[in-house]
Each structure stands twice: as C-alpha cells, then as structure tokens.
Coordinates of C-alpha atoms in Angstrom, one line a residue:
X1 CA 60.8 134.7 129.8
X2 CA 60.9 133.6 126.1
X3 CA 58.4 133.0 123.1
X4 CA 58.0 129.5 121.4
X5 CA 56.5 128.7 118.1
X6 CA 54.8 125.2 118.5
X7 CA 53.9 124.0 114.5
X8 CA 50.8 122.3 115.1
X9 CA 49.8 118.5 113.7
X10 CA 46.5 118.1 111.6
X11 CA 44.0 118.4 114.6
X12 CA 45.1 121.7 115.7
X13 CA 42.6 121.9 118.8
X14 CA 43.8 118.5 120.0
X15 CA 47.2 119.6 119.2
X16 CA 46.8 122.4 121.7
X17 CA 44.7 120.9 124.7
X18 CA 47.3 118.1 124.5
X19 CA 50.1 120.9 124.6
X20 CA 48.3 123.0 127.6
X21 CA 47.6 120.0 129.3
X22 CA 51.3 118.9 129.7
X23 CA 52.3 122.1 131.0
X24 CA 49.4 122.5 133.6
X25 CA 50.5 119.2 134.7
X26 CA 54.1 120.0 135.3
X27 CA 53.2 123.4 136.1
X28 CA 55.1 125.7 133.6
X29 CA 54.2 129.2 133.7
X30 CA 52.7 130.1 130.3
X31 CA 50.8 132.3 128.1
X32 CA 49.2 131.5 125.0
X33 CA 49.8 134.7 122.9
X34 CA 48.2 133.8 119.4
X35 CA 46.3 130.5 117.6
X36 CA 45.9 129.9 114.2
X37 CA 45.0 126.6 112.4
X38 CA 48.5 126.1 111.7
X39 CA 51.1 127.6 114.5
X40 CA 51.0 128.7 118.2
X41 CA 53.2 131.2 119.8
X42 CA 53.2 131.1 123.7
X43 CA 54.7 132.5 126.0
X44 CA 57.0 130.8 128.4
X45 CA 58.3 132.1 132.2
X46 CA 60.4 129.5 132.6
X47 CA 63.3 127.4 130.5
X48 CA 62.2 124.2 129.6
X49 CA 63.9 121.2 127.7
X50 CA 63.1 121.2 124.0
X51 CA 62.8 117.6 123.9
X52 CA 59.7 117.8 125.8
X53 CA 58.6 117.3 121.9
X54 CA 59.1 113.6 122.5
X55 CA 56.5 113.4 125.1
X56 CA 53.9 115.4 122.8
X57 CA 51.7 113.4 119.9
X58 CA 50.4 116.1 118.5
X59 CA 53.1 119.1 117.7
X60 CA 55.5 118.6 114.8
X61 CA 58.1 121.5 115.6
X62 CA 59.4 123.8 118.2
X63 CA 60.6 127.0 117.3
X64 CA 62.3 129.6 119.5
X65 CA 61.2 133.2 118.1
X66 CA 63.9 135.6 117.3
X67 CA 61.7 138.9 115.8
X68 CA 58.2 139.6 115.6
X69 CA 57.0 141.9 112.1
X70 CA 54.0 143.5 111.2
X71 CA 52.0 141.0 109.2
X72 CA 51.5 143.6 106.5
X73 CA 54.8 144.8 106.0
X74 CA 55.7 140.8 105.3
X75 CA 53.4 140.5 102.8
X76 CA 54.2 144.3 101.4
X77 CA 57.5 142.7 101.0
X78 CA 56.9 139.2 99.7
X79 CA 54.1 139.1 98.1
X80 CA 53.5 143.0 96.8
X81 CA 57.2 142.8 96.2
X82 CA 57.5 146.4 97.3
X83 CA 61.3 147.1 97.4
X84 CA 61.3 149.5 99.8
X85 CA 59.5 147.6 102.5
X86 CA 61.5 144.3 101.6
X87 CA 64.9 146.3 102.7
X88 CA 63.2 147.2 106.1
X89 CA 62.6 143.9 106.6
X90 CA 65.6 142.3 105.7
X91 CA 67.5 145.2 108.3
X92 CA 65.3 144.1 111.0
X93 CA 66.2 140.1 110.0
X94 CA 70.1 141.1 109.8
X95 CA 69.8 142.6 113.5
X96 CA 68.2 139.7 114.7
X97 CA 70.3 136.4 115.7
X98 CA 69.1 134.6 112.7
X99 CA 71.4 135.5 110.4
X100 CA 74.5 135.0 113.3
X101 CA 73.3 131.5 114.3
X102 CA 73.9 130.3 110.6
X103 CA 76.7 131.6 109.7
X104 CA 78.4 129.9 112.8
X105 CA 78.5 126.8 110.4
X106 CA 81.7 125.4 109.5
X107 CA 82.6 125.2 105.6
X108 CA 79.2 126.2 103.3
X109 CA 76.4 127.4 105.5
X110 CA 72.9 124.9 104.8
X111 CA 69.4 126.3 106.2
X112 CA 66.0 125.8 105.0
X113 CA 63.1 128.2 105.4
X114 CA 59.6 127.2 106.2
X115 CA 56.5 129.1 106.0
X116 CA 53.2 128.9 107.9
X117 CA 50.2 130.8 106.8
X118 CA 47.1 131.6 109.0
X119 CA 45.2 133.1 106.0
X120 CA 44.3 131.4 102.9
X121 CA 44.1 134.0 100.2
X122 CA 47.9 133.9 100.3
X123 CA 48.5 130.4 101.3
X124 CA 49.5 129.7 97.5
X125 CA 52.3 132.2 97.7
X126 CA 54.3 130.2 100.5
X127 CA 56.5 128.8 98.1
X128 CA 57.5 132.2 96.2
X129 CA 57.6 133.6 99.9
X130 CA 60.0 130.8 100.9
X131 CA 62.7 131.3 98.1
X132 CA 62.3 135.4 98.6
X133 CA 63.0 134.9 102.7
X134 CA 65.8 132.6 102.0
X135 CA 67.6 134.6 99.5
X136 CA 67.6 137.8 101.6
X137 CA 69.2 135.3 104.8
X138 CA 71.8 133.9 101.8
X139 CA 72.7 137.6 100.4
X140 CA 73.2 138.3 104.6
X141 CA 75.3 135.7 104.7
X142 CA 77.4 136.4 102.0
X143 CA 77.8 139.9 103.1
X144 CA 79.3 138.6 106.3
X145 CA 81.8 136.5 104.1
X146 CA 79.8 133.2 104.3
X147 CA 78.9 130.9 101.6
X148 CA 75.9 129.2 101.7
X149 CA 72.8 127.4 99.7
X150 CA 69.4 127.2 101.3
X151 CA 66.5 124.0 100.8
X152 CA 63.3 125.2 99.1
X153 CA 60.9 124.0 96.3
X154 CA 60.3 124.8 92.8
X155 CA 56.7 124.8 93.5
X156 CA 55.0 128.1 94.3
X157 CA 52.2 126.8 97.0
X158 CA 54.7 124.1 98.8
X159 CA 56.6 126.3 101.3
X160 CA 56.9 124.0 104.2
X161 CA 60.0 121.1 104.9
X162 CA 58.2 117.9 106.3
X163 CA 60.0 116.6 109.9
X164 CA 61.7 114.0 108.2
X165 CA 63.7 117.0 105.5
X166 CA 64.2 118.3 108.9
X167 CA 65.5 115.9 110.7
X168 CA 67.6 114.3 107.8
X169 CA 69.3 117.4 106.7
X170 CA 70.5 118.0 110.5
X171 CA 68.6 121.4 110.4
X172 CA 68.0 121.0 114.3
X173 CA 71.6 120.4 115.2
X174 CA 72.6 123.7 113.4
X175 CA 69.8 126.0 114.4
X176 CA 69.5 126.4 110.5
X177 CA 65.5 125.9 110.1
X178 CA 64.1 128.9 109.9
X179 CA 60.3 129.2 110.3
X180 CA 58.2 132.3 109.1
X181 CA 54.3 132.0 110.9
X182 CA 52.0 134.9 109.4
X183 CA 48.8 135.1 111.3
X184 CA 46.6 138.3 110.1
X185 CA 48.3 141.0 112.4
X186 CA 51.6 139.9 113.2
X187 CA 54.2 137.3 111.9
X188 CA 57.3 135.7 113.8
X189 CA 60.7 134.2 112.3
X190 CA 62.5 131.8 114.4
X191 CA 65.0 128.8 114.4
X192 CA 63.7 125.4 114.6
X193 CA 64.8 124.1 118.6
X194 CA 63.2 120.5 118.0
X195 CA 61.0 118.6 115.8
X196 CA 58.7 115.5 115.9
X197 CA 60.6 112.1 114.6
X198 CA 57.9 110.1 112.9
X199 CA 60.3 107.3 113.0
X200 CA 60.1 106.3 117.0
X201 CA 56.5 106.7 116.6
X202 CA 56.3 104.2 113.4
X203 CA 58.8 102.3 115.6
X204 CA 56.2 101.4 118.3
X205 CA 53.3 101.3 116.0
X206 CA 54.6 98.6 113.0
X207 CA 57.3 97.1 114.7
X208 CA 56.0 96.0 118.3
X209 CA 55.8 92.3 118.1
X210 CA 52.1 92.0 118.6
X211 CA 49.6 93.9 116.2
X212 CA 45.9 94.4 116.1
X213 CA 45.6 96.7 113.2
X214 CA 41.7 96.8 113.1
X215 CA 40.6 98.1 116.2
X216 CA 44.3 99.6 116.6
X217 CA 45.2 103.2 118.4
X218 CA 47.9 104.8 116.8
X219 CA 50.8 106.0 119.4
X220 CA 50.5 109.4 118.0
X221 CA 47.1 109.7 119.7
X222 CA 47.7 107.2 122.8
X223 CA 50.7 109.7 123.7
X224 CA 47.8 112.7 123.3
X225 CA 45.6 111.0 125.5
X226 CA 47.7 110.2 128.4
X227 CA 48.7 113.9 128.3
X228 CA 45.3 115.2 128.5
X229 CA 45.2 112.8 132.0
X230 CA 47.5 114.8 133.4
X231 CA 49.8 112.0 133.7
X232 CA 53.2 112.8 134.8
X233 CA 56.2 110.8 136.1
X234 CA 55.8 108.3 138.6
X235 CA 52.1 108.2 138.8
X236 CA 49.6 105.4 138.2
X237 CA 47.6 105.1 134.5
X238 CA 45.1 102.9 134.4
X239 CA 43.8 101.4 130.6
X240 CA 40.9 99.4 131.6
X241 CA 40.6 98.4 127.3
X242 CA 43.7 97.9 127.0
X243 CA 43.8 96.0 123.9
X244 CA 47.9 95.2 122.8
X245 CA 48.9 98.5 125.0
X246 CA 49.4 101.3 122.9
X247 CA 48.2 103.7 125.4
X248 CA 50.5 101.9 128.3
X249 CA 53.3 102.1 126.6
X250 CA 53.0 105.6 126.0
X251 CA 52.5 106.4 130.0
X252 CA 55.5 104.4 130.2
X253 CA 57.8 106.4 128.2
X254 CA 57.7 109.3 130.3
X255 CA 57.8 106.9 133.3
X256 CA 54.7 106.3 134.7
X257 CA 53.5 103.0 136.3
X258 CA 50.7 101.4 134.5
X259 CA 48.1 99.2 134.9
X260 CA 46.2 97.4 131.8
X261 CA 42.7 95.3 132.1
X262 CA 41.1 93.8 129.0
X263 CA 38.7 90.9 129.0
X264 CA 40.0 89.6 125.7
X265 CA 42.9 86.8 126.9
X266 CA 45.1 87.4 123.6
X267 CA 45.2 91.2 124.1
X268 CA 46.5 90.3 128.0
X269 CA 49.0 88.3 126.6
X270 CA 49.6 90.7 123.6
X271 CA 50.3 93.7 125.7
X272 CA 52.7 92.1 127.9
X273 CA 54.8 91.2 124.7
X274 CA 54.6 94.4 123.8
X275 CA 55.6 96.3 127.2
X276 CA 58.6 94.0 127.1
X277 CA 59.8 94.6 124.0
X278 CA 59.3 98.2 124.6
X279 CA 61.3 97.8 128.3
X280 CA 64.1 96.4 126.0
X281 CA 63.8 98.6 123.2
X282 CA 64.0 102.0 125.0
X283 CA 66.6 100.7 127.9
X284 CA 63.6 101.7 130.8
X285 CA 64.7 100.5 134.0
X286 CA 62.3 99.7 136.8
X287 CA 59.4 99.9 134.6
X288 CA 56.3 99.1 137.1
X289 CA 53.5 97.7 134.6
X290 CA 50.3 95.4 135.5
X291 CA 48.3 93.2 132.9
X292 CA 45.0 91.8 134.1
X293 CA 42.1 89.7 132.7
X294 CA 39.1 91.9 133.8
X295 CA 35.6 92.5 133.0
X296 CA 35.3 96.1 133.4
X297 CA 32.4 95.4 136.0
X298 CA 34.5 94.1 137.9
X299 CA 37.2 96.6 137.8
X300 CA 37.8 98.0 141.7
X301 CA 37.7 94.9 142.9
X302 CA 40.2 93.8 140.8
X303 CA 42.0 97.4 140.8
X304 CA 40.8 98.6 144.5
X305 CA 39.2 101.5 145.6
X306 CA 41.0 104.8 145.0
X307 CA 44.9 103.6 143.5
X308 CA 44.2 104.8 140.5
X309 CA 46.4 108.6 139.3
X310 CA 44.4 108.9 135.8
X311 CA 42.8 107.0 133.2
X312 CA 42.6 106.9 129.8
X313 CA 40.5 104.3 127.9
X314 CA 39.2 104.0 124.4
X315 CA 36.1 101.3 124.6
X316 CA 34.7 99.6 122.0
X317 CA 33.6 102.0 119.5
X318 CA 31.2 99.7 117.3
X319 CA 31.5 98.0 114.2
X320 CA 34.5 98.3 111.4
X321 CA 31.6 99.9 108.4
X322 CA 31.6 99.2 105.4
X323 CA 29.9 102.4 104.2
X324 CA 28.3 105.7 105.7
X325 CA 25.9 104.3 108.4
X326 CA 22.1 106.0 108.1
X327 CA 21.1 107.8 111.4
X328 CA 18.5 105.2 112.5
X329 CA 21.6 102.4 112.5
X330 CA 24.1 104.9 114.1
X331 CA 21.7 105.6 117.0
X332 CA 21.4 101.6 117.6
X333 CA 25.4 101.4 117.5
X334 CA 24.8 104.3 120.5
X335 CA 22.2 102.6 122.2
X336 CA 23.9 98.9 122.2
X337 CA 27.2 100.4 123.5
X338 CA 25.9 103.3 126.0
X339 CA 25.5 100.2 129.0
X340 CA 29.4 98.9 128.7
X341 CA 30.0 102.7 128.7
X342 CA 28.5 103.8 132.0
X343 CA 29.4 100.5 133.5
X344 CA 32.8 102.0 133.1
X345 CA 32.0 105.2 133.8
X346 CA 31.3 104.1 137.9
X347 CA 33.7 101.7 138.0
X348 CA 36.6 104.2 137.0
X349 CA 34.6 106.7 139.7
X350 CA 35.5 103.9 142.1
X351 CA 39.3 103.2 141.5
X352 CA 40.7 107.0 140.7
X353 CA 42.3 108.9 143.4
X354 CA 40.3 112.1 144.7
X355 CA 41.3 114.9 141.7
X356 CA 42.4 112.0 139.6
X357 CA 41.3 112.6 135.8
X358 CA 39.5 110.2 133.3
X359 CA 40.2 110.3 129.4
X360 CA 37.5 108.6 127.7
X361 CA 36.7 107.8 124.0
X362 CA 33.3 107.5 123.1
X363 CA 31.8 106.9 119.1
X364 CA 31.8 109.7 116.7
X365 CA 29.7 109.3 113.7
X366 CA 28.6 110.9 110.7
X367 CA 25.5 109.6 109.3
X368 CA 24.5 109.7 105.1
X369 CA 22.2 112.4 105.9
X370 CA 25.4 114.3 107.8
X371 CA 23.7 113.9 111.0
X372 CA 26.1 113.5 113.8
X373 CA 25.1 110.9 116.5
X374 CA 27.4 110.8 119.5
X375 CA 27.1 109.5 123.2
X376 CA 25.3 111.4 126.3
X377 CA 28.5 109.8 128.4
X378 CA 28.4 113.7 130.4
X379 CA 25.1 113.4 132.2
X380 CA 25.8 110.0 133.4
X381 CA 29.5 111.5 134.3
X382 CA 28.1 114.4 136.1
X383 CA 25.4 112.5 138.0
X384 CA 27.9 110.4 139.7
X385 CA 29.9 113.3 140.7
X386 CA 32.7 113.4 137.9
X387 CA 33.3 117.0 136.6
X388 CA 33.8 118.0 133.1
X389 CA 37.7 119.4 132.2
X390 CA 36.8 121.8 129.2
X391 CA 39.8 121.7 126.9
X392 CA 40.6 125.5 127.2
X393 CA 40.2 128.3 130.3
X394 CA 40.4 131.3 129.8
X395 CA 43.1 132.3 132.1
X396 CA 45.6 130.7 129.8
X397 CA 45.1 133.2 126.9
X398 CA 46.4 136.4 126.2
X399 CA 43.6 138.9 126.2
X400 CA 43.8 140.0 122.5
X401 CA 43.2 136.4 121.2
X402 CA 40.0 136.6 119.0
X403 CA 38.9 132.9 119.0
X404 CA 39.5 132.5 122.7
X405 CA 36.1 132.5 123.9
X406 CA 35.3 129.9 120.8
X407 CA 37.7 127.7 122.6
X408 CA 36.6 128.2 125.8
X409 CA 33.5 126.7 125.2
X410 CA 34.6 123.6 123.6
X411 CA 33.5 120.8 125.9
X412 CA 35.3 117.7 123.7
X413 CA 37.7 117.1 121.3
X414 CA 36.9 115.3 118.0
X415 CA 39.6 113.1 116.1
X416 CA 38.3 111.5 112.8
X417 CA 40.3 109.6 110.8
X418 CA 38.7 109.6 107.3
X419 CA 40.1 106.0 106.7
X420 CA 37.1 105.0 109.7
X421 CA 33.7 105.8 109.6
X422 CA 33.3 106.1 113.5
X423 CA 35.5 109.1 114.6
X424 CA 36.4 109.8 118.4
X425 CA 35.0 112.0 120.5
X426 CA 37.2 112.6 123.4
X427 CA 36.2 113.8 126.9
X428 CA 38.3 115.0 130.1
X429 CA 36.5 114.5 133.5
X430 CA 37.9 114.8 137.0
X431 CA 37.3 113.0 140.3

C-alpha cells in the first residue's frame, strides 16, 4: 500500500473520472484520499507501473508521496517565516527519503521544486515558497557533503516547472522533482515518478499525415474518452464518427481492436492513412483496425448485433460560430441535431455487448444571455434501456473528503475549449 500524488490537467473533474475510470477498468484497489482543483492524492493497494501516465489524457505528473505535514505548520514556516516552525519542518524533510534520493546523484546534485496550492489567498506566494523549500533540501544536502543547485523562478507567484522543464532537465530519471501539494488541512512532499510528454501527443495530433483541423479532436481528449469506456487491452472500440481517427488511434495504443464508421468517403480514407502511419510510427504489431463507409442508421447491420466492447463517439456538434450564438439560435442547433443523435443512440444499443459502455459527446453552448442549452440525449438513453455511469461513487472516496457528495452528483462532464463556441458535454451510459 502507497500514496500517489496525481497533478491534475486544466479540467480537473475530467481529469479525475478519466483517472478512476482506468483503474476500475483494470481493477486496481484504490482510495481517493483528498481533491483539490489542482492535485489528488490516492491511495493505492497495489504496485502499479508509473507509465500508466502514457495511457492517461488528462494528468500531467505522478508523484510518489514521501511525508505528509500539517498544512498550517507549512505555511507558519513559508509564508509567516516563523523560524521555529521552519526547523521542525525541515527535521521532518531530512528524515524523510527526499533528501537521500537526491543526493545519490553523481557529481553536483540538480532538483527542482514545484508547488501546488489548493487555496488562493496564498497561491501568489508559490514562488517565494518554492525558493524557501528548495534552499532548506540544498542546505540538507550540503550537510551530507553534497553539492548542489536547485531550478526555481525569480518570480514570486510562478512556483510550478511545466512537463517539458521536467522532462528536459531529466528530473524523472533522478527522482529529483520534488512536488509540495497544500490543500487546506494537510500538505504532502513527494518525488516526481512520471510525467506527461506533450511531445507524443503533438506527435499524433500535427504530424499524422491526414488533418482536419476544424472539426478536429485533440488526442489529449480522444485518450480521455476511450478511458471513460472502460476500454482496456484486447477489447473492441467502436467510433461510429470517426472522422481522420483520433479516437482509434488512441484505443489502439493501449492495444485494443477498433472499428471506425463515418459517412464522409475522405475521412474513411483519411483514417486509414492515419492508423497506418500510427502502426509504423509506434512499432504496434498485430494491430486489428476496421474502416467502414456507414450511415449511422445503418450501423448493426454493418457492425452486427452485440460485437461491440465500448464506444466512444463525438457526433456532429453544429456549426464552426462566428460569435456567441443567442438562445433562440442555440436551441434550433439542438433541435436540428437531436434526430442524428438518437438515431445513434439505438443503433449503438444494438451493436454493444451486454455491460458494454457508450461515451458520447453531445453540444455544449453558452448563449449571449449566458443561458446554457444542451441536449436531453439521457431520457431517450434511459428509455431504451441504457443506464447512466455518474462520473464519481461514493465508495471510491475517503470518508473525510468534503466535496465528495458534490461529485457524486455530477451526472456529465463538460470540456470547453474557449477557442470554440460549442463546448462538449460528455456522458457515460452502460448496456
């Protein structure tokens, strides 16, 4: 049994369905122990391979927690500046394998500090709080006979290295990140076990050989999605819009078989290109793909009844606007797309294996008068005998998590992307 630190992306809910959702599926034994807006510490029973962040879109580090403080005595120390308190905790940080990982360097020792703050009155104090935490691990060091230099910022309120400072400066390798999360009660210091690398996703984004930036998915969000279907290894993922095959070529990474449908003949042709040069790129062998030219009315006879593991789709969502749609004009976006919708809606009922889950996108949108108009895609679910997946259950939380019951009774997740003017609204149903 050990406690992770998982650094959440920008959408820290979808972050941590997507997270909860991949380890249901594999069934790993966990706890979540505290959420914030920008961190989450869980529990884990079992050891699991850190590069599991490669199969997750939405978490940008992976820290392995090496001491747990009292909130206030941090901030008595690093932001107070009280002496007395600062020595305590920089005892309890010399007892702690921190200190002992670094210095395990060869030559001069190189670590960065990072710090993650749950509340905002003292948000602007990460930087300050960054240089204090690092000096106290440098004057450890140097106690111990090492030599060393740490990475941190001139500016006060920037206490946080990116991924790509990360990943560049070989933090990882050493175990020389260290990561301070300070949630309103407790705080945690660990080392950094694994972070996101932008650069395979901007691989498969801006250098597949077939693009369609306009109505575009970025892999980021495809990888999300097939995790909230509970697809693992092995099983079948169905895309029945699947455009150039973002979403496929994510379920293919971790070595799924996938099928993709889309009326459009370019996108057929487009997402074969692209699963190939993905087959090639990432040395997959006995990759197990289908491309079809389908009307989505049409889709069990073209798919069959019940082959189908999970699906995740993203429809079309409307119009590329031009500016803040009124409410009126919104609700005819709804109205014209809701039939293409629940013609999907039975035909993927049809073609998914008994338990098998549906990821679905529907519209999202925000109108002038900050009216949001969205899709009543869960009644015609329900009536044809899907069930709804709520992102969060209860048994998965620790019992002293305050906003627990908040997420509990989330039904969807929302994505918006403030370069589009239709966001995503993003349900989970199951067979």
């Amino acid at each position: 049994m050990f406690t992770l630190l998982f650094i959440s992306g920008k959408n820290w809910q979808l972050s941590l369905a997507e997270l909860t959702a991949y380890m249901q599926a594999r069934q790993i034994n966990f706890e979540i122990q505290q959420v914030t807006r920008e961190f989450f510490v869980i529990q884990i029973q079992q050891t699991i391979d850190l590069n599991v962040i490669d199969e997750l879109g939405g978490i940008i580090k992976i820290g392995k927690v090496a001491l747990a403080l009292s909130s206030q005595q941090v901030k008595d120390a690093y932001v107070k500046h009280d002496k007395q308190v600062e020595k305590q905790v920089t005892e309890a940080l010399e007892k702690s394998e921190i200190v002992t990982q670094i210095a395990k360097q060869t030559g001069k020792a190189f670590f960065g500090v990072s710090v993650y703050i749950e509340e905002d009155q003292i948000k602007p104090r990460a930087g300050e709080m960054q240089r204090l935490l690092g000096s106290a691990i440098k004057s450890e060091l140097s106690k111990q006979g090492k030599k060393a230099r740490f990475m941190g910022f001139a500016d006060k309120s920037q206490g946080q290295l990116s991924h790509v400072e990360v990943l560049k400066k070989g933090l990882v390798e050493n175990k020389s990140e260290i990561l301070l999360c300070i949630d309103r009660e407790t705080s945690w210091l660990a080392t950094t076990m694994a972070v996101h690398n932008p650069f395979e996703f901007q691989k498969r984004d801006i250098y597949k050989p077939r693009q369609r930036k306009i109505f575009g998915m970025p892999p980021r969000l495809a990888k999300i999605m097939v995790n909230l279907s509970s697809c693992t290894e092995n099983k079948t993922l169905l895309d029945a819009f699947c455009g150039v095959g973002t979403v496929l070529q994510e379920a293919l990474l971790i070595k799924a078989n996938v099928v993709g449908t889309d009326i459009n003949s370019w996108c057929i042709k487009a997402a074969e290109d692209n699963l190939k040069w993905l087959a090639h790129e990432y040395e997959l062998q006995q990759v197990d793909y289908r491309i079809i030219q389908s009307d989505v009315s049409v889709l069990s006879k073209k798919i069959g009844i019940e082959n189908i593991d999970c699906i995740a789709s993203e429809p079309d969502l409307g119009p590329a606007l031009r500016q803040i749609p009124t409410t009126p004009y919104a609700k005819k976006i709804i109205d014209k797309l809701t039939p293409l919708f629940f013609e999907f809606i039975e035909e993927a009922y049809k073609v998914l294996k008994p338990d098998g889950k549906l990821v679905v996108v529907t519209p999202y949108i925000v109108t002038r008068t900050k009216q949001i108009v969205t899709m009543p895609i869960g009644e015609k679910a329900e009536a044809i005998n899907f069930t709804r997946v709520k992102p969060f259950s209860s048994e998965i939380f620790s019992k002293n998590i305050i906003n627990a019951e908040a997420l509990t009774n989330l039904e969807t997740l929302v994505e918006v992307d403030y370069r589009h003017l239709i966001g995503r609204e993003i349900h989970v149903f199951r067979k």
